[in-house]
XYZ file of C-alpha atoms in Angstrom:
687
model
C 0.000 0.000 0.000
C 2.842 2.467 0.676
C 4.291 2.042 -2.823
C 0.876 2.679 -4.396
C 0.387 5.771 -2.212
C 3.626 7.342 -3.389
C 2.698 6.648 -6.984
C -0.766 8.173 -6.506
C 0.676 11.391 -5.106
C 2.951 11.795 -8.105
C 0.228 11.129 -10.663
C -2.688 12.783 -8.974
C -2.397 16.251 -10.592
C -2.190 14.768 -14.073
C -5.277 12.581 -13.657
C -7.545 14.970 -11.740
C -9.133 16.615 -14.793
C -9.520 13.289 -16.546
C -11.383 11.876 -13.578
C -13.841 14.831 -13.414
C -14.496 14.582 -17.157
C -15.157 10.812 -16.895
C -17.470 11.416 -13.951
C -19.527 13.896 -16.011
C -19.836 11.442 -18.907
C -20.734 8.619 -16.587
C -23.416 10.714 -14.945
C -24.997 11.421 -18.335
C -24.990 7.734 -19.259
C -26.436 6.834 -15.882
C -29.325 9.352 -16.353
C -30.088 7.836 -19.733
C -30.180 4.350 -18.248
C -32.452 5.446 -15.390
C -34.841 7.174 -17.786
C -35.089 3.967 -19.817
C -35.579 1.892 -16.711
C -38.410 4.187 -15.490
C -40.329 3.843 -18.724
C -39.887 0.113 -18.602
C -41.206 0.034 -15.077
C -44.317 2.030 -16.074
C -44.958 -0.358 -18.876
C -44.547 -3.296 -16.598
C -47.027 -1.781 -14.066
C -49.659 -1.224 -16.704
C -49.626 -4.932 -17.695
C -48.958 -6.991 -14.567
C -49.844 -10.230 -16.311
C -46.574 -10.117 -18.186
C -44.782 -11.251 -15.024
C -46.481 -14.592 -15.266
C -45.141 -15.298 -18.724
C -42.214 -17.703 -18.945
C -38.705 -16.428 -18.624
C -37.882 -17.111 -22.233
C -40.941 -15.191 -23.531
C -40.235 -12.260 -21.208
C -36.683 -12.109 -22.372
C -37.686 -12.002 -26.038
C -40.452 -9.446 -25.536
C -38.429 -7.260 -23.248
C -35.426 -7.291 -25.554
C -37.580 -6.132 -28.466
C -39.198 -3.374 -26.409
C -35.931 -2.278 -24.919
C -34.295 -2.045 -28.285
C -37.134 0.134 -29.659
C -37.377 2.319 -26.596
C -33.666 2.750 -26.384
C -33.481 3.881 -30.019
C -36.242 6.362 -29.416
C -35.032 7.606 -26.117
C -31.450 7.841 -27.218
C -32.314 10.669 -29.555
C -34.427 12.510 -26.971
C -31.915 11.947 -24.249
C -29.086 13.119 -26.396
C -30.906 16.408 -26.963
C -31.904 16.715 -23.327
C -28.439 15.814 -22.158
C -26.882 18.392 -24.392
C -29.234 21.040 -23.131
C -28.785 19.917 -19.532
C -25.059 19.879 -19.869
C -25.079 23.416 -21.185
C -27.397 24.561 -18.434
C -25.416 22.734 -15.821
C -22.243 24.313 -17.005
C -23.776 27.769 -16.765
C -25.780 27.393 -13.606
C -23.482 25.273 -11.478
C -20.013 26.311 -12.462
C -19.575 28.198 -9.236
C -20.858 25.297 -7.159
C -18.668 22.802 -8.933
C -15.607 24.908 -8.362
C -16.199 25.061 -4.622
C -17.060 21.372 -4.517
C -13.995 20.428 -6.559
C -11.786 22.387 -4.193
C -13.211 20.509 -1.255
C -12.975 17.184 -3.030
C -9.362 17.863 -4.016
C -8.394 17.929 -0.384
C -10.254 14.688 0.217
C -8.759 13.137 -2.892
C -5.256 13.937 -1.733
C -5.941 11.849 1.354
C -7.631 9.080 -0.533
C -5.478 9.209 -3.646
C -3.886 5.959 -2.745
C -7.249 4.231 -2.342
C -8.584 5.743 -5.572
C -5.759 4.580 -7.780
C -5.563 1.124 -6.195
C -9.334 0.804 -6.309
C -9.459 1.972 -9.906
C -6.915 -0.657 -10.844
C -8.676 -3.315 -8.820
C -12.075 -2.243 -10.199
C -10.738 -2.244 -13.694
C -9.390 -5.760 -13.290
C -12.502 -6.956 -11.551
C -14.627 -5.183 -14.178
C -12.839 -7.048 -16.922
C -13.325 -10.290 -15.090
C -16.922 -9.477 -14.377
C -17.597 -8.467 -18.007
C -16.116 -11.739 -19.146
C -18.271 -13.567 -16.668
C -21.364 -11.487 -17.391
C -21.009 -11.998 -21.116
C -21.445 -15.722 -20.581
C -24.255 -15.270 -18.030
C -26.199 -12.365 -19.744
C -28.793 -14.649 -21.232
C -29.507 -16.514 -18.037
C -29.475 -13.488 -15.755
C -31.407 -11.105 -17.980
C -34.590 -11.513 -15.980
C -32.745 -10.852 -12.755
C -31.180 -7.699 -14.276
C -34.590 -6.500 -15.457
C -36.103 -6.968 -12.001
C -33.266 -5.014 -10.517
C -33.723 -2.247 -13.066
C -37.405 -2.162 -12.199
C -36.568 -1.777 -8.539
C -34.029 0.921 -9.269
C -36.513 2.634 -11.549
C -39.130 2.701 -8.817
C -36.600 4.110 -6.397
C -35.571 6.689 -9.001
C -39.160 7.549 -9.550
C -39.684 8.213 -5.886
C -36.543 10.243 -5.813
C -37.652 12.093 -8.866
C -41.000 12.911 -7.300
C -39.294 14.237 -4.233
C -36.862 16.145 -6.360
C -39.763 17.574 -8.453
C -41.310 18.894 -5.262
C -38.101 20.507 -4.384
C -37.783 21.918 -7.895
C -40.995 23.762 -7.367
C -39.368 25.599 -4.548
C -36.001 26.261 -6.025
C -35.558 25.020 -9.584
C -32.095 26.359 -10.135
C -30.780 24.897 -6.900
C -32.510 21.581 -7.579
C -31.011 21.346 -11.006
C -27.547 21.936 -9.635
C -28.118 19.417 -6.837
C -29.558 16.914 -9.249
C -26.552 17.303 -11.457
C -24.246 16.748 -8.484
C -26.246 13.740 -7.331
C -26.102 12.266 -10.774
C -22.356 12.892 -10.962
C -21.778 11.231 -7.611
C -24.157 8.391 -8.534
C -22.375 7.974 -11.823
C -19.063 7.764 -10.012
C -20.392 5.255 -7.520
C -22.001 3.197 -10.258
C -18.736 3.085 -12.168
C -16.973 1.827 -9.063
C -19.740 -0.556 -8.055
C -19.986 -2.217 -11.438
C -16.836 -4.169 -10.632
C -18.086 -5.295 -7.168
C -20.471 -8.017 -5.993
C -24.171 -7.234 -5.721
C -24.307 -6.849 -1.932
C -21.367 -4.444 -1.703
C -22.874 -2.362 -4.575
C -26.134 -1.965 -2.652
C -24.342 -0.952 0.506
C -22.183 1.588 -1.325
C -25.219 2.997 -3.150
C -27.085 3.590 0.081
C -24.062 5.172 1.704
C -23.474 7.476 -1.234
C -27.083 8.457 -1.487
C -27.328 9.126 2.230
C -24.201 11.226 2.394
C -22.780 12.090 -0.991
C -20.014 14.207 0.535
C -18.287 11.131 2.074
C -15.395 9.942 -0.128
C -15.388 6.311 -1.355
C -13.418 3.776 0.774
C -12.586 0.260 -0.489
C -14.393 -2.370 1.716
C -11.298 -4.621 1.556
C -9.733 -2.194 4.022
C -12.350 -3.237 6.574
C -11.732 -6.885 5.784
C -8.019 -6.568 6.434
C -8.698 -4.540 9.560
C -11.025 -7.238 10.840
C -8.551 -9.938 9.897
C -5.768 -8.128 11.737
C -8.023 -7.715 14.740
C -8.950 -11.374 14.707
C -5.271 -12.324 14.455
C -4.439 -10.220 17.459
C -7.300 -11.797 19.403
C -6.146 -15.316 18.507
C -2.559 -14.512 19.450
C -3.740 -13.047 22.727
C -5.775 -16.174 23.466
C -2.844 -18.446 22.591
C -0.513 -16.400 24.762
C -3.008 -16.535 27.605
C -3.318 -20.309 27.262
C 0.461 -20.737 27.194
C 0.827 -18.572 30.275
C -1.900 -20.509 32.075
C -0.324 -23.845 31.149
C 3.118 -22.671 32.214
C 1.848 -21.276 35.519
C -0.166 -24.439 36.122
C 2.860 -26.620 35.362
C 5.025 -24.491 37.620
C 2.564 -24.771 40.488
C 2.082 -28.527 39.941
C 5.739 -29.451 39.548
C 6.691 -27.340 42.530
C 5.149 -30.108 44.645
C 5.390 -33.072 42.267
C 8.186 -34.831 40.439
C 8.520 -34.186 36.741
C 7.947 -36.798 34.082
C 10.537 -39.485 33.398
C 11.931 -39.271 36.937
C 13.371 -42.391 38.586
C 14.586 -42.871 42.153
C 16.472 -46.089 42.827
C 15.149 -47.312 39.451
C 11.555 -46.745 40.612
C 9.491 -44.412 38.407
C 8.012 -41.534 40.436
C 6.778 -39.359 37.549
C 3.990 -36.972 38.572
C 3.955 -38.183 42.175
C 3.893 -35.911 45.176
C 6.560 -35.810 47.845
C 4.352 -37.728 50.262
C 3.639 -40.425 47.701
C 7.322 -40.855 46.903
C 8.199 -41.033 50.602
C 5.586 -43.740 51.033
C 6.983 -45.702 48.069
C 10.568 -45.449 49.302
C 9.602 -46.396 52.842
C 7.745 -49.443 51.544
C 10.750 -50.409 49.449
C 13.086 -49.778 52.365
C 11.057 -52.009 54.697
C 11.786 -54.946 52.384
C 15.484 -54.790 53.281
C 16.970 -57.667 55.271
C 20.441 -59.066 55.919
C 21.112 -62.787 55.470
C 23.915 -64.082 57.722
C 25.483 -67.262 56.335
C 27.118 -69.683 58.797
C 28.969 -72.910 57.940
C 25.933 -74.971 58.907
C 22.967 -72.642 58.524
C 21.564 -69.150 57.931
C 19.959 -66.389 59.985
C 18.122 -63.273 58.729
C 18.023 -59.799 60.269
C 14.829 -57.812 59.574
C 13.468 -54.468 60.681
C 12.981 -54.531 64.453
C 15.444 -57.376 65.120
C 17.957 -56.195 67.693
C 16.478 -52.663 67.532
C 17.124 -52.227 63.815
C 15.309 -49.361 62.023
C 15.614 -47.708 58.588
C 15.760 -44.134 57.289
C 16.645 -42.209 54.124
C 20.073 -40.642 53.847
C 18.646 -37.809 51.711
C 15.164 -36.282 52.021
C 12.681 -36.606 49.195
C 12.185 -32.823 49.201
C 15.872 -32.271 48.448
C 15.596 -34.651 45.517
C 12.483 -32.871 44.242
C 14.320 -29.555 44.340
C 16.833 -30.941 41.886
C 13.996 -30.825 39.335
C 13.805 -27.146 38.331
C 10.106 -26.224 38.522
C 10.728 -23.034 36.518
C 12.004 -25.083 33.593
C 9.535 -27.930 34.122
C 8.736 -28.102 30.403
C 12.351 -29.084 29.615
C 12.147 -32.087 31.949
C 9.243 -33.415 29.877
C 11.747 -34.634 27.277
C 14.633 -35.859 29.455
C 14.987 -38.692 31.950
C 16.239 -38.033 35.467
C 17.736 -40.811 37.594
C 18.488 -40.380 41.289
C 20.035 -42.714 43.841
C 18.944 -42.470 47.445
C 20.852 -44.480 50.009
C 19.035 -46.179 52.839
C 20.448 -45.955 56.343
C 20.165 -48.801 58.852
C 19.953 -47.527 62.410
C 20.888 -49.786 65.360
C 22.428 -49.882 68.810
C 25.542 -52.072 68.671
C 25.187 -53.484 72.180
C 21.515 -54.301 71.729
C 22.252 -55.841 68.343
C 25.193 -57.848 69.768
C 23.029 -59.341 72.500
C 20.490 -60.377 69.877
C 22.982 -61.970 67.450
C 25.133 -63.766 70.043
C 21.972 -65.432 71.249
C 21.898 -67.615 68.138
C 22.562 -71.339 68.691
C 25.660 -71.093 66.529
C 27.435 -69.269 69.367
C 26.704 -71.841 72.078
C 29.827 -73.535 73.489
C 29.012 -77.086 72.420
C 28.369 -75.907 68.837
C 31.704 -74.102 68.489
C 34.156 -76.863 67.510
C 37.781 -76.010 66.663
C 39.203 -76.448 63.182
C 41.186 -79.601 62.245
C 44.733 -79.286 60.901
C 45.794 -80.708 57.557
C 47.633 -84.041 57.633
C 49.545 -86.520 55.456
C 48.637 -90.220 55.358
C 50.032 -93.296 53.620
C 47.108 -95.393 52.437
C 47.011 -98.204 49.862
C 50.456 -97.305 48.629
C 49.592 -93.636 48.070
C 50.518 -90.487 49.934
C 47.334 -88.573 50.689
C 47.227 -85.030 52.016
C 44.025 -84.391 53.921
C 43.254 -80.652 53.861
C 42.484 -78.772 56.987
C 38.839 -78.681 58.065
C 37.263 -75.490 59.259
C 35.518 -75.813 62.559
C 32.493 -73.968 63.920
C 34.374 -71.860 66.441
C 34.133 -68.132 65.641
C 35.672 -64.854 66.757
C 32.623 -63.145 68.283
C 34.048 -59.622 68.188
C 34.976 -60.006 64.539
C 31.506 -61.358 63.784
C 29.856 -58.237 65.206
C 32.219 -55.912 63.348
C 31.500 -57.631 60.031
C 27.720 -57.635 60.557
C 27.653 -53.942 61.524
C 29.783 -53.102 58.501
C 27.338 -55.006 56.283
C 24.390 -53.083 57.721
C 26.189 -49.781 57.236
C 26.871 -50.674 53.614
C 23.275 -51.813 53.119
C 24.393 -55.267 52.031
C 21.811 -58.017 51.739
C 24.113 -60.987 52.449
C 27.211 -61.635 54.511
C 29.111 -64.931 54.501
C 30.953 -65.294 57.805
C 33.327 -67.839 56.258
C 34.388 -65.447 53.501
C 34.526 -62.670 56.079
C 37.108 -64.717 58.040
C 35.068 -64.893 61.218
C 35.823 -68.583 61.853
C 39.047 -69.452 63.656
C 41.129 -71.351 61.051
C 43.379 -74.402 61.481
C 46.998 -73.838 62.398
C 48.362 -76.240 59.776
C 47.040 -76.072 56.252
C 47.746 -78.264 53.255
C 50.115 -75.602 51.966
C 52.105 -75.463 55.176
C 55.823 -76.256 54.985
C 55.493 -79.092 57.493
C 52.861 -80.787 55.323
C 55.050 -80.428 52.228
C 58.087 -81.989 53.995
C 56.034 -84.845 55.450
C 54.679 -85.637 52.025
C 58.211 -85.884 50.621
C 59.323 -88.292 53.400
C 56.324 -90.537 52.831
C 56.893 -90.666 49.087
C 60.537 -91.670 49.647
C 59.616 -94.533 51.997
C 57.017 -95.972 49.640
C 59.573 -95.911 46.836
C 61.911 -98.395 48.659
C 62.602 -101.622 46.725
C 62.364 -104.321 49.443
C 62.847 -107.806 47.821
C 62.544 -111.333 49.339
C 63.882 -114.289 47.300
C 62.111 -117.678 47.270
C 64.471 -119.639 45.086
C 64.240 -118.188 41.641
C 61.138 -116.257 42.527
C 61.687 -112.616 43.554
C 59.020 -111.089 45.747
C 59.087 -107.270 46.077
C 57.138 -105.860 48.973
C 54.518 -103.648 47.265
C 53.821 -100.011 48.124
C 50.483 -100.988 49.590
C 52.279 -103.229 52.139
C 54.951 -100.619 52.896
C 52.243 -98.060 53.650
C 50.956 -100.480 56.337
C 54.394 -101.085 57.821
C 55.497 -97.431 58.086
C 53.783 -94.625 60.054
C 54.200 -90.834 60.131
C 55.003 -89.117 63.415
C 54.232 -85.526 64.457
C 57.566 -84.383 63.038
C 56.613 -85.594 59.583
C 59.067 -88.533 59.646
C 58.339 -92.173 58.692
C 58.690 -94.661 61.551
C 58.984 -98.482 61.175
C 57.773 -100.283 64.302
C 58.528 -103.914 65.199
C 54.887 -104.545 65.831
C 53.968 -103.499 62.274
C 56.769 -105.706 60.881
C 55.581 -108.730 62.913
C 52.057 -108.248 61.628
C 53.316 -108.057 58.075
C 55.527 -111.199 58.395
C 52.501 -113.073 59.660
C 50.809 -112.255 56.374
C 53.891 -113.457 54.473
C 53.834 -116.752 56.370
C 50.200 -117.324 55.503
C 50.999 -116.874 51.861
C 54.393 -118.544 51.377
C 54.065 -121.546 53.762
C 52.329 -123.772 51.208
C 52.643 -127.282 52.646
C 49.382 -129.030 53.484
C 47.495 -126.258 51.647
C 45.474 -126.558 48.454
C 46.837 -124.883 45.303
C 45.182 -123.855 42.138
C 46.424 -125.821 39.167
C 45.463 -125.527 35.516
C 45.346 -128.929 33.755
C 46.317 -129.616 30.154
C 42.679 -129.895 29.133
C 41.990 -126.334 30.429
C 40.414 -127.037 33.814
C 41.446 -125.267 37.018
C 41.472 -127.653 39.945
C 42.546 -127.617 43.591
C 45.473 -129.929 44.345
C 46.837 -130.839 47.803
C 50.435 -131.569 48.883
C 49.666 -133.750 51.928
C 52.955 -132.863 53.644
C 55.122 -134.076 50.834
C 55.617 -130.893 48.819
C 55.863 -127.126 49.573
C 57.457 -124.383 51.683
C 57.603 -123.690 55.407
C 58.733 -120.128 56.439
C 60.512 -119.184 59.691
C 58.427 -116.159 60.896
C 60.587 -115.097 63.857
C 63.789 -115.002 61.868
C 62.103 -113.279 58.927
C 60.571 -110.557 61.153
C 63.922 -109.669 62.727
C 65.714 -109.444 59.407
C 62.941 -107.459 57.743
C 62.719 -104.939 60.612
C 66.457 -104.206 60.395
C 66.390 -103.565 56.652
C 63.198 -101.490 56.589
C 64.387 -99.246 59.417
C 67.278 -98.181 57.214
C 64.736 -96.933 54.607
C 66.933 -98.154 51.791
C 66.582 -100.678 48.992
C 67.463 -104.350 49.808
C 67.213 -107.921 48.379
C 67.513 -110.829 50.887
C 66.760 -114.559 50.906
C 63.545 -115.337 52.650
C 63.870 -117.242 55.942
C 62.136 -120.673 55.760
C 62.279 -124.087 57.509
C 61.352 -126.149 54.425
C 62.162 -125.104 50.912
C 59.937 -126.000 48.013
C 61.032 -126.556 44.470
C 59.462 -123.457 42.971
C 57.403 -120.367 43.744
C 55.284 -118.086 41.600
C 52.543 -115.525 42.036
C 49.769 -118.139 41.914
C 51.273 -121.276 43.544
C 54.467 -123.091 44.502
C 54.351 -125.469 41.520
C 55.669 -123.026 39.038
C 55.801 -123.492 35.283
C 57.935 -126.702 35.195
C 56.250 -129.932 36.283
C 55.092 -133.455 35.348
C 51.323 -133.796 35.015
C 49.715 -137.276 35.328
C 45.971 -137.681 34.604
C 45.314 -141.036 36.264
C 41.801 -141.186 34.883
C 42.944 -140.778 31.255
C 46.184 -142.701 31.799
C 48.227 -139.912 30.216
C 51.457 -138.044 31.084
C 52.769 -134.505 30.132
C 56.125 -132.800 30.769
C 56.253 -128.959 30.932
C 59.412 -126.922 31.281
C 58.948 -123.167 31.940
C 55.425 -123.421 30.665
C 56.345 -125.190 27.408
C 55.162 -128.753 26.752
C 58.175 -131.006 26.098
C 56.513 -134.405 25.643
C 53.291 -136.296 26.294
C 52.424 -139.997 26.261
C 50.000 -142.700 27.411
C 50.966 -144.652 30.513
C 49.913 -147.547 32.733
C 49.425 -146.965 36.461
C 48.735 -149.316 39.383
C 46.050 -151.936 39.216
C 42.903 -151.250 41.216
C 44.155 -153.198 44.224
C 47.401 -151.222 44.147
C 45.939 -147.958 42.936
C 48.335 -145.014 42.291
C 47.343 -142.188 44.735
C 46.713 -138.605 43.569
C 48.420 -135.498 45.025
C 51.267 -133.028 44.681
C 54.694 -134.497 45.092
C 58.320 -133.744 44.397
C 60.893 -136.003 42.702
C 62.878 -137.560 45.532
C 65.828 -138.380 43.311
C 66.539 -140.045 39.954
C 68.740 -143.088 39.062
C 69.922 -145.132 36.075
C 69.591 -148.906 35.805
C 67.751 -149.431 39.022
C 66.274 -152.746 40.219
C 62.757 -152.549 41.580
C 61.975 -155.182 44.221
C 58.792 -156.265 45.830
C 57.367 -159.258 47.703
C 56.660 -161.082 44.528
C 58.722 -159.262 41.923
C 62.171 -157.887 41.018
C 62.424 -155.770 37.896
C 65.309 -153.857 36.319
C 64.588 -150.434 34.748
C 66.827 -147.978 32.941
C 65.300 -144.710 34.291
C 64.018 -144.578 37.895
C 62.394 -141.370 39.269
C 60.603 -141.963 42.646
C 58.219 -139.179 43.961
C 55.969 -140.851 46.587
C 58.189 -143.175 48.648
C 58.535 -146.284 46.483
C 56.134 -145.068 43.799
C 57.805 -143.376 40.826
C 58.173 -142.978 37.082
C 60.148 -145.547 35.099
C 60.377 -147.167 31.708
C 58.580 -150.510 31.008
C 60.276 -152.128 28.064
C 58.249 -155.277 28.550
C 55.020 -153.570 27.642
C 53.940 -153.165 24.052
C 50.769 -151.091 24.790
C 50.039 -148.151 27.104
C 46.934 -146.224 28.046
C 43.289 -147.085 27.868
C 42.008 -149.438 30.555
C 45.073 -151.659 30.702
C 45.640 -150.607 34.314
C 42.349 -152.250 35.277
C 43.453 -155.776 34.388
C 47.218 -155.558 33.849
C 48.269 -152.618 35.922
C 51.494 -152.001 37.826
C 52.206 -152.341 41.526
C 51.575 -148.552 41.814
C 54.309 -147.039 39.623
C 53.761 -145.111 36.423
C 54.957 -147.227 33.508
C 56.194 -145.272 30.478
C 57.540 -146.076 27.040
C 61.334 -146.164 27.054
C 61.934 -142.968 25.065
C 59.373 -141.014 27.059
C 60.931 -142.125 30.330
C 64.334 -141.168 29.048
C 63.186 -137.650 28.034
C 61.554 -136.987 31.366
C 64.608 -138.356 33.180
C 66.791 -135.864 31.354
C 64.721 -132.824 32.530
C 63.707 -133.577 36.101
C 65.732 -133.277 39.309
C 65.223 -133.644 42.996
C 62.145 -131.730 44.209
C 60.709 -131.413 40.674
C 56.897 -131.166 40.998
C 54.736 -134.112 40.062
C 50.971 -133.516 39.903
C 48.800 -136.669 40.003
C 45.011 -136.601 40.038
C 41.938 -138.649 39.460
C 39.320 -136.450 37.777
C 36.573 -137.657 40.084
C 38.626 -136.893 43.209
C 39.632 -133.232 42.627
C 37.569 -130.054 42.924
C 37.155 -128.272 39.606
C 37.063 -124.483 40.067
C 36.642 -123.436 36.444
C 36.842 -124.720 32.911
C 38.082 -122.940 29.831
């Protein structure tokens, strides 16, 4: 608007005369139009039935009448207008000059509005003409009705003006000319405006023609500006109310997204938060773990009570109520420590009243120790007892309450009195070394070719560890161990396990003729002397009767003569290898060859065997059971089978010559001879 105003001021003087001239022409055209409209109205009043005719008929009839009347009236009006213009120029020149002077002052003020309105009206007029050109046919009836109304109003005005003309014709003419000029001006401006605004402007101009024209859009923008200010004021008032309300509310409540001890307290009052924290605090308890049980301290036990280290109000003040709207978008986390209140003496009396502190329940700790068991050195760790340091217990429990701990383990806290000697103690380490050295001794007893090494398991029974961590060998332990040796290695008159050639394991007896007899007293003395030195040794075992052989399973060994009396068969084994086997003939049923375990008494060449009714020479004689032995029988052609039942020997084992010779070459005095009848021995297992 300011740019248009400056332009209007610069161009006003050049356009002033052109405006007045256009106004005069417009007023003349307006008078011609009104005159035509009045005549049309009279015609329409004379024939009211024409209003009932259809719109299309009225349009045709009216257009024909209007065209005729306009042609006729245009000539008359042109004459009248020329005469009126001349008269108006003569009669009202003075009035127009004074009026133009007054209007010039008003136009200077409204020059901006005039030029902008003229441009706007011109544009709107062009738009309206374009629109009206398309709508003329449809709106003709509406335009005619409006013209009729305007004509009636003009007629009334004309009547009133005629009355005034009677009084002062010259003045009325001048006034009429001015009214028409003003009306022409208003009509020219209103042609480019909507119907309602044209009516309003017409009434205003008619009522007070001296008031200059003002564009109604000014009022629209004024109202819009006023409404904007009102809306902004309302919004500002709402914002202020919300802010003040938030300030008042959050002065006594916690802001949103606020957490205390991980508990959300958003929007809660101080009292509500205190209640929540007190409820949470009352859940606190302390579990005391003993070696053999647990006790729990709760609120009220031993005078225990709880309180907050920091007040809820102080925490609330950390939320700035003035800037409460900022806290709406940020999280706030606070940590409030709980305080456990107690009287140490009252609490001590309560805790020491537990059964764990009674005298018979407080057992001392057991020291670590080293033992030799089953040939192994075993370190037994120390064992913590149930005896505690009462003063230390109270200090640890009070410290746990002060730190708001929920559990305290008195073992981890070191409240139990520990053992003096632990498995990592130097004394335990040295004792373990001494025990390992003793069990590593190679103590060997010889039973002929058989070497028996005392195993670690036996040494761990013989030796003992003293308080100094040294290994001691006592005579009593040695005597007990030699007794075990005697039970094992004195084999005479004891059954032995023997595996036959056909895969059966049987029990065979010696019957006082074969085996070993140890000398326990002599063996105990010798063994004690050597073991006390704690060094390796290899000595001959002390025995009263020496057998031919010894092994881990029996005293027969792996070299022996096996005679199956039932099958009448003989085998020779040397070091577990079969050398020869053959059928034989044993004693007849009346002189049956007895079973048992025997040893070769001696062997001889070319011996003569004598009996009550016989005397026989043999090449190879090997007695094993008094006068019963192995020998060759050259007089026999057949061996084995059931020959012994009808042509058996006097009790000896008859062999073929070459078999007897082979056996004779391998055996010696004491060589084992195993004889058995299958139906007389106990079979333990069969392969």
